[in-house]
C-alpha positions as MATLAB code, in Angstrom:
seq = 'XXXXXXXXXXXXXXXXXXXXXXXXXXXXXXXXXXXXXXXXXXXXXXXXXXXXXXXXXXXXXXXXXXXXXXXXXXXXXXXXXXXXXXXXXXXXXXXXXXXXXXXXXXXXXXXXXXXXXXXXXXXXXXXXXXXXXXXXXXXXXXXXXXXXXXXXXXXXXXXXXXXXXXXXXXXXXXXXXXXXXXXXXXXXXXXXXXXXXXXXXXXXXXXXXXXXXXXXXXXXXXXXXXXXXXXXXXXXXXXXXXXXXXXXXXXXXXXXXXXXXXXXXXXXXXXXXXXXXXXXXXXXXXXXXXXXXXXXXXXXXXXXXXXXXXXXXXXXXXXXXXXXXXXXXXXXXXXXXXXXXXXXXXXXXXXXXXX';
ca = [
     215.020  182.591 -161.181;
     217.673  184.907 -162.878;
     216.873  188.102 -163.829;
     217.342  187.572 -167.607;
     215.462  184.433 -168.473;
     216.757  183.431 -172.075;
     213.522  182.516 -173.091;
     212.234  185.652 -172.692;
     214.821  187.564 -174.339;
     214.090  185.566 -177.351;
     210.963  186.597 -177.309;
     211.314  189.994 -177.023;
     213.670  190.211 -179.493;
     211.896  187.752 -182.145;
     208.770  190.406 -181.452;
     210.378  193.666 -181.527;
     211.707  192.416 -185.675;
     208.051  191.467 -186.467;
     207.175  194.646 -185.780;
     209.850  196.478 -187.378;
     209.837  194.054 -190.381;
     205.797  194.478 -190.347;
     205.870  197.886 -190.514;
     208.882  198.450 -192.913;
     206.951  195.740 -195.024;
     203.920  198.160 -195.427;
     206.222  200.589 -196.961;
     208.055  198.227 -199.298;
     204.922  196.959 -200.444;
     204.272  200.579 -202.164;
     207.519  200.284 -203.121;
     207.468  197.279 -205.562;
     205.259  198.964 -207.651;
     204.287  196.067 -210.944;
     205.268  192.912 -208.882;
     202.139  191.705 -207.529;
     202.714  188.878 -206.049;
     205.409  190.813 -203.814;
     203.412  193.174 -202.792;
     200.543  191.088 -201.967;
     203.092  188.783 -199.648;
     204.116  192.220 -198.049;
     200.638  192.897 -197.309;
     200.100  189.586 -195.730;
     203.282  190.150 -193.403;
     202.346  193.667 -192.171;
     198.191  192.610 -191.490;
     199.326  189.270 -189.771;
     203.324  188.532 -188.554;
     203.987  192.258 -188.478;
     200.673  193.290 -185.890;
     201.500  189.855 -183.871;
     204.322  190.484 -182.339;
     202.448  193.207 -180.264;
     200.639  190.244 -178.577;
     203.868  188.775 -177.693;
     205.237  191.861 -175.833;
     201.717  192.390 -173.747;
     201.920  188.286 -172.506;
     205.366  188.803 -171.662;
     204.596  192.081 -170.164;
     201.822  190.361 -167.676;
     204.585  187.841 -166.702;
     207.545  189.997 -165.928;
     205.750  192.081 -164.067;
     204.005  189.479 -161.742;
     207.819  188.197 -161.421;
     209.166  191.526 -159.870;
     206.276  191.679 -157.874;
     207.249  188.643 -156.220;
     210.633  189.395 -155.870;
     209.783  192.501 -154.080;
     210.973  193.270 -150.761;
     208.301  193.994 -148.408;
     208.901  197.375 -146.685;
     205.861  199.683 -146.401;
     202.792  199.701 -148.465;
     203.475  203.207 -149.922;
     207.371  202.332 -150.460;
     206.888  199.090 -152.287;
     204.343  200.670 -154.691;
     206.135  203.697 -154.943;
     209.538  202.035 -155.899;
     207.623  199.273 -158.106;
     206.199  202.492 -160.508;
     209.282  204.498 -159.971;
     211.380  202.200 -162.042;
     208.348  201.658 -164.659;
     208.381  205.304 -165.166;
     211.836  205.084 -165.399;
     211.925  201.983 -167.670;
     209.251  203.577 -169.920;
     209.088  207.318 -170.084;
     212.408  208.884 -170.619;
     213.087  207.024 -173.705;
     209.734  207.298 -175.009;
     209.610  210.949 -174.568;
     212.821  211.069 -176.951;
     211.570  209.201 -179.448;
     208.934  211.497 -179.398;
     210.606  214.777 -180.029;
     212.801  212.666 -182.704;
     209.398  211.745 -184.270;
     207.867  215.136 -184.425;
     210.786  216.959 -185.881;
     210.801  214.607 -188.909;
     207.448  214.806 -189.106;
     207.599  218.750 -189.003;
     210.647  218.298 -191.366;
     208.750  216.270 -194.093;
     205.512  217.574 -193.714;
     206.916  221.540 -193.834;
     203.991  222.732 -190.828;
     203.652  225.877 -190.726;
     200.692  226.650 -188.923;
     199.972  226.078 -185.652;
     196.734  224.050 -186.139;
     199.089  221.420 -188.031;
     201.360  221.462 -185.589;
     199.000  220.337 -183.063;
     197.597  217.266 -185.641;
     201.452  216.120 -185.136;
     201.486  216.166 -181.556;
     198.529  215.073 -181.271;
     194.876  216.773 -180.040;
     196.278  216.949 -176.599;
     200.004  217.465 -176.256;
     200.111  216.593 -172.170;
     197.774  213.685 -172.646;
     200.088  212.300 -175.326;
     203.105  213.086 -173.238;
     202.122  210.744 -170.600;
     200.856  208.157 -172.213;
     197.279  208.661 -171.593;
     196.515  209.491 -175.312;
     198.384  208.069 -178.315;
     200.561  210.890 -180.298;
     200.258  211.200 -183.795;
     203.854  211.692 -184.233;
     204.303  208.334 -182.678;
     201.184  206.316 -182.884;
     203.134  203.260 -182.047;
     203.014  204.081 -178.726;
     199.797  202.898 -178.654;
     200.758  200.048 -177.172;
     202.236  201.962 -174.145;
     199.120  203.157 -173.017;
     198.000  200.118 -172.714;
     201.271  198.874 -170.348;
     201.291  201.953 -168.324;
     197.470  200.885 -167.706;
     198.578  197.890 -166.381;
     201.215  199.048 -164.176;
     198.962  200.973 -162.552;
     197.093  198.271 -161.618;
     199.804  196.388 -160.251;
     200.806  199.007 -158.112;
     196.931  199.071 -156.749;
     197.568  195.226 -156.012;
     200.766  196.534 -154.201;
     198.658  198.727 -151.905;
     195.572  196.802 -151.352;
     197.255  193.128 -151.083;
     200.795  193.453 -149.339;
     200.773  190.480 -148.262;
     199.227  188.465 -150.257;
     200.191  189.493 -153.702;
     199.438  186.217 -155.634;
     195.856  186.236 -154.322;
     195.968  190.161 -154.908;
     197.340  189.369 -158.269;
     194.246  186.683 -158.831;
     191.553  189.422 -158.087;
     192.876  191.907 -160.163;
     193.437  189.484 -163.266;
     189.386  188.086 -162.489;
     188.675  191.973 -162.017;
     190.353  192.748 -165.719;
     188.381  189.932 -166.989;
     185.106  190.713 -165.413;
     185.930  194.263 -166.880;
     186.251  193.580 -170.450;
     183.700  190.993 -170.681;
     181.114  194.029 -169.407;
     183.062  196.874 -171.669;
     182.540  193.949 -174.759;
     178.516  193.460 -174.094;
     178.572  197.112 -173.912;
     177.081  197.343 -170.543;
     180.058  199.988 -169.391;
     181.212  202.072 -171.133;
     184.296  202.406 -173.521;
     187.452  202.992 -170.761;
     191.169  201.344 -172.208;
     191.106  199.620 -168.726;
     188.225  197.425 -170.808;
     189.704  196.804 -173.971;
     190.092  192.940 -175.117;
     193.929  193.567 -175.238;
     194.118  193.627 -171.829;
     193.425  189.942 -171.765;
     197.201  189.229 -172.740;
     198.369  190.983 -169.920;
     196.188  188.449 -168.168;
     196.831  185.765 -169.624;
     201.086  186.562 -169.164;
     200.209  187.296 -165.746;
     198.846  183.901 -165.385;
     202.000  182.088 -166.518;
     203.704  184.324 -164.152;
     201.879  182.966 -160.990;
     202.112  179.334 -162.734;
     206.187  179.647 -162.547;
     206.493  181.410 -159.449;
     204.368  178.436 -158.054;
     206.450  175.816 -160.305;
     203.369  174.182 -161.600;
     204.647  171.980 -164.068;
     201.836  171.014 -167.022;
     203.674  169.486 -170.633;
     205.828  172.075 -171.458;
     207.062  170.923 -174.444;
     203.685  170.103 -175.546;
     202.761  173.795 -174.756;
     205.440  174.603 -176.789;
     204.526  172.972 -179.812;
     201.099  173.751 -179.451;
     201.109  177.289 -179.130;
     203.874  177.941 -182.352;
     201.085  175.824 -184.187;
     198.875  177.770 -183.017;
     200.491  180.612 -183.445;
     201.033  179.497 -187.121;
     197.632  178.312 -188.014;
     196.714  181.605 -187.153;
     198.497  184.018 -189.257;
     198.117  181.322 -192.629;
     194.566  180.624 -192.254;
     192.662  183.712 -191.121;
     192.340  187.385 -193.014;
     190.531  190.580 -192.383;
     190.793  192.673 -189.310;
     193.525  191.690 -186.791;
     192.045  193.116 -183.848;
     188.674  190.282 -184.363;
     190.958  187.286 -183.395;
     194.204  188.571 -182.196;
     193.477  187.193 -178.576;
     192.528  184.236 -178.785;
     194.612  183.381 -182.368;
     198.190  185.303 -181.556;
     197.670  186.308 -177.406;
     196.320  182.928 -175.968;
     199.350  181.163 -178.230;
     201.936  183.012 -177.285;
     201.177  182.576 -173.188;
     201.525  178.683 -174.235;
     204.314  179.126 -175.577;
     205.858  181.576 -172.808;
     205.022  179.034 -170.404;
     206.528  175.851 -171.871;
     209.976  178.025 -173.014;
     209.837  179.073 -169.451;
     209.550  176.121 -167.614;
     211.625  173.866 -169.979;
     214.640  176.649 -169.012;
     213.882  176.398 -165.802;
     213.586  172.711 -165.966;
     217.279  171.896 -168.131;
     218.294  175.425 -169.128;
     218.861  177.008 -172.428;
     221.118  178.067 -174.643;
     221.034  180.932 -176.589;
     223.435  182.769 -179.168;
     224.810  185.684 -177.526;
     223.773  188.198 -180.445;
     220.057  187.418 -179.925;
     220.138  187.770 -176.816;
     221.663  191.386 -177.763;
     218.566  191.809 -179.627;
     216.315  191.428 -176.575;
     218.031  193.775 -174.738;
     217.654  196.028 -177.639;
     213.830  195.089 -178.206;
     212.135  198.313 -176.867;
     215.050  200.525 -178.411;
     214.061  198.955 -181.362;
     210.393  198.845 -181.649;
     210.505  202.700 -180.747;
     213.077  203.556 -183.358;
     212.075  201.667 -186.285;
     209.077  203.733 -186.355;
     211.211  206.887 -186.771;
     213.706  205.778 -189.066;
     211.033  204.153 -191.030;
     209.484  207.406 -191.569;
     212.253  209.368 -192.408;
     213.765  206.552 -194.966;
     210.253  206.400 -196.553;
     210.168  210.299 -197.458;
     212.994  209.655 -200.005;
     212.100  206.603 -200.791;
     208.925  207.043 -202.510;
     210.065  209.709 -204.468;
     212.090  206.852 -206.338;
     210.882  204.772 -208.616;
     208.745  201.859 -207.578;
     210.836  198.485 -208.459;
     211.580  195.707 -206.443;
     215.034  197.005 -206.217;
     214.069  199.915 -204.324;
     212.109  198.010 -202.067;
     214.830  195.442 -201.243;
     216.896  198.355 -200.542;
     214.818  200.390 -198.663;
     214.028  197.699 -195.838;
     217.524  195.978 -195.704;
     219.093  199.902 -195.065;
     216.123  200.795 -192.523;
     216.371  197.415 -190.563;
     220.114  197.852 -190.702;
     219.439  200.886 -189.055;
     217.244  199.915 -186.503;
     219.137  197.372 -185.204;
     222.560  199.719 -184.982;
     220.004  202.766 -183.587;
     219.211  200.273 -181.412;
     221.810  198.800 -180.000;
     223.012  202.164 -179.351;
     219.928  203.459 -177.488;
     220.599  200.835 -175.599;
     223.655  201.719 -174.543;
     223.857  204.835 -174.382;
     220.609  205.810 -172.696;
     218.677  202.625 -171.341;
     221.772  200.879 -169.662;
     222.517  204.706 -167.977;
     218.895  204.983 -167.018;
     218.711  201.109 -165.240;
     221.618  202.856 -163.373;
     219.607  205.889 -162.380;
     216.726  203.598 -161.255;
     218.677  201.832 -159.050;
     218.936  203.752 -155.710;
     218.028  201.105 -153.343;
     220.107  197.818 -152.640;
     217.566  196.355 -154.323;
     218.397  193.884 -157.321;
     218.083  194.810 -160.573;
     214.810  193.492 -162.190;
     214.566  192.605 -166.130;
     213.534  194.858 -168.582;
     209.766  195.164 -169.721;
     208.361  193.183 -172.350;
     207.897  196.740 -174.352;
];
């Protein structure tokens, strides 16, 4: 397959707005002060749309990475693995750790720290475990997520060692593994480790699509389609409270249906897609890092203003605007140079992750 599957772009790009929009949407929703019924439909986006489109990125996530994988040439065990978390850490880190230092001086800026003990409550309580991803930083708590990918590379890369040659059944044992994990982690017979957590189950499950393409196993993909977006749907209208009790099995599970039938159909008759969104999913981890900081330094202003609908309408259409520029020119200007930097074998380029 190509390296940039349309489908996929669309879906990083459609989850990297529900994000920004969710989040932005929290804000606004302060911001509209005597309309209720606004507000309360802002609410609804951040707690249900907004949150989901983390769930896409970790199913896309599982199935990118079980595509490189295969891809991958097979030279020594230690240079495979080695090259395969070389370009996550390039992929991942670099622009992270900028957002980062962009995050804590407006945080420092607006929050006027002055001691040293609140300086440490923005970087968070440890300032190397944040930095690599091992933690989640205060200044940036989105990054939450990327603990949770980094996890999973790391497990890859063990599959890489262990199972050289056969990385689909290596693949299998560490996706039963996961499983086996978090189903001991949930009845509380191990203990709490991230490694456990439910949301690694969408890694899973995107992993599983993976090894269903790479294997062309062919199973009503429209019909997967549908299903899933349903789904999908029937989730975010029809359930309330606490994302994190059905966000699995109600937005995860979905989404890998749907992954799968966009997939295959591509594969199948092809698909077109405008050229701007697209765009967007090259931008998507550009964006889902910098809406966070923009958000936060828009929202210092704007809730000094008066609380009307007005403000609100202006406060997300300038921040998304922003975003999306901020963006596109992360994107260009320090992703596209770092794909470069990554690439110091003959190897082909692989696509971006889901992230």
């Amino acid at each position: 397959m190509n390296n940039k599957i349309h489908g996929i772009q669309v879906m990083r790009g459609v989850a990297a707005s529900m994000v920004a929009f969710g989040h932005f949407a929290a804000v606004a929703e302060e911001l509209y002060g005597s309309e209720q019924g606004l507000s309360s439909s802002l609410r609804t986006f951040h707690s249900t749309i907004g949150q989901s489109g983390v769930d896409i990125f970790f199913c896309i996530s599982g199935f990118i990475i079980v595509l490189i994988t295969g891809k991958q040439r097979r030279n020594t065990v230690f240079r495979d693995a080695a090259y395969f978390l070389f370009r996550r850490i390039i992929r991942i880190y670099p622009l992270f750790w900028i957002a980062l230092a962009a995050s804590i001086i407006v945080e420092r800026t607006w929050l006027t720290i002055a001691s040293e003990q609140a300086w440490l409550t923005v970087v968070g309580h440890g300032p190397l475990a944040s930095i690599v991803l091992y933690d989640t930083p205060v200044a940036l708590p989105i990054a939450w997520t990327l603990m949770f990918e980094v996890r999973f590379y790391a497990l890859i890369a063990m599959v890489l060692l262990v199972f050289r040659a056969k990385l689909q059944k290596g693949i299998l044992i560490a996706c039963l593994g996961t499983v086996t994990c978090v189903s001991l982690t949930s009845l509380q017979i191990l203990p709490y480790v991230r490694i456990g957590d439910r949301i690694m189950l969408e890694f899973v499950f995107g992993a599983l699509v993976g090894l269903a393409v790479i294997n062309r196993i062919t199973v009503l993909p429209r019909v997967m389609v549908i299903v899933g977006l349903l789904w999908f749907l029937a989730t975010t209208f029809f359930t309330s409270g606490d994302v994190a009790v059905y966000r699995i099995w109600g937005y995860g599970f979905p989404a890998a249906l749907f992954l799968y039938g966009l997939v295959t159909i591509e594969r199948q008759r092809g698909l077109r897609v405008p050229r701007w969104l697209l765009a967007i999913g090259d931008w998507s981890y550009s964006i889902y890092l910098w809406h966070w900081v923009i958000m936060r330094s828009l929202a210092h202003g704007a809730l000094q203003l008066e609380h009307t609908p007005g403000t609100a309408i202006a406060f997300m259409a300038t921040g998304l605007a922003a975003t999306y520029f901020a963006g596109y020119l992360s994107f260009r200007f320090i992703e596209r140079p770092l794909f470069q930097v990554a690439k110091f074998s003959l190897r082909p380029q692989e696509p971006a992750p889901a992230t």
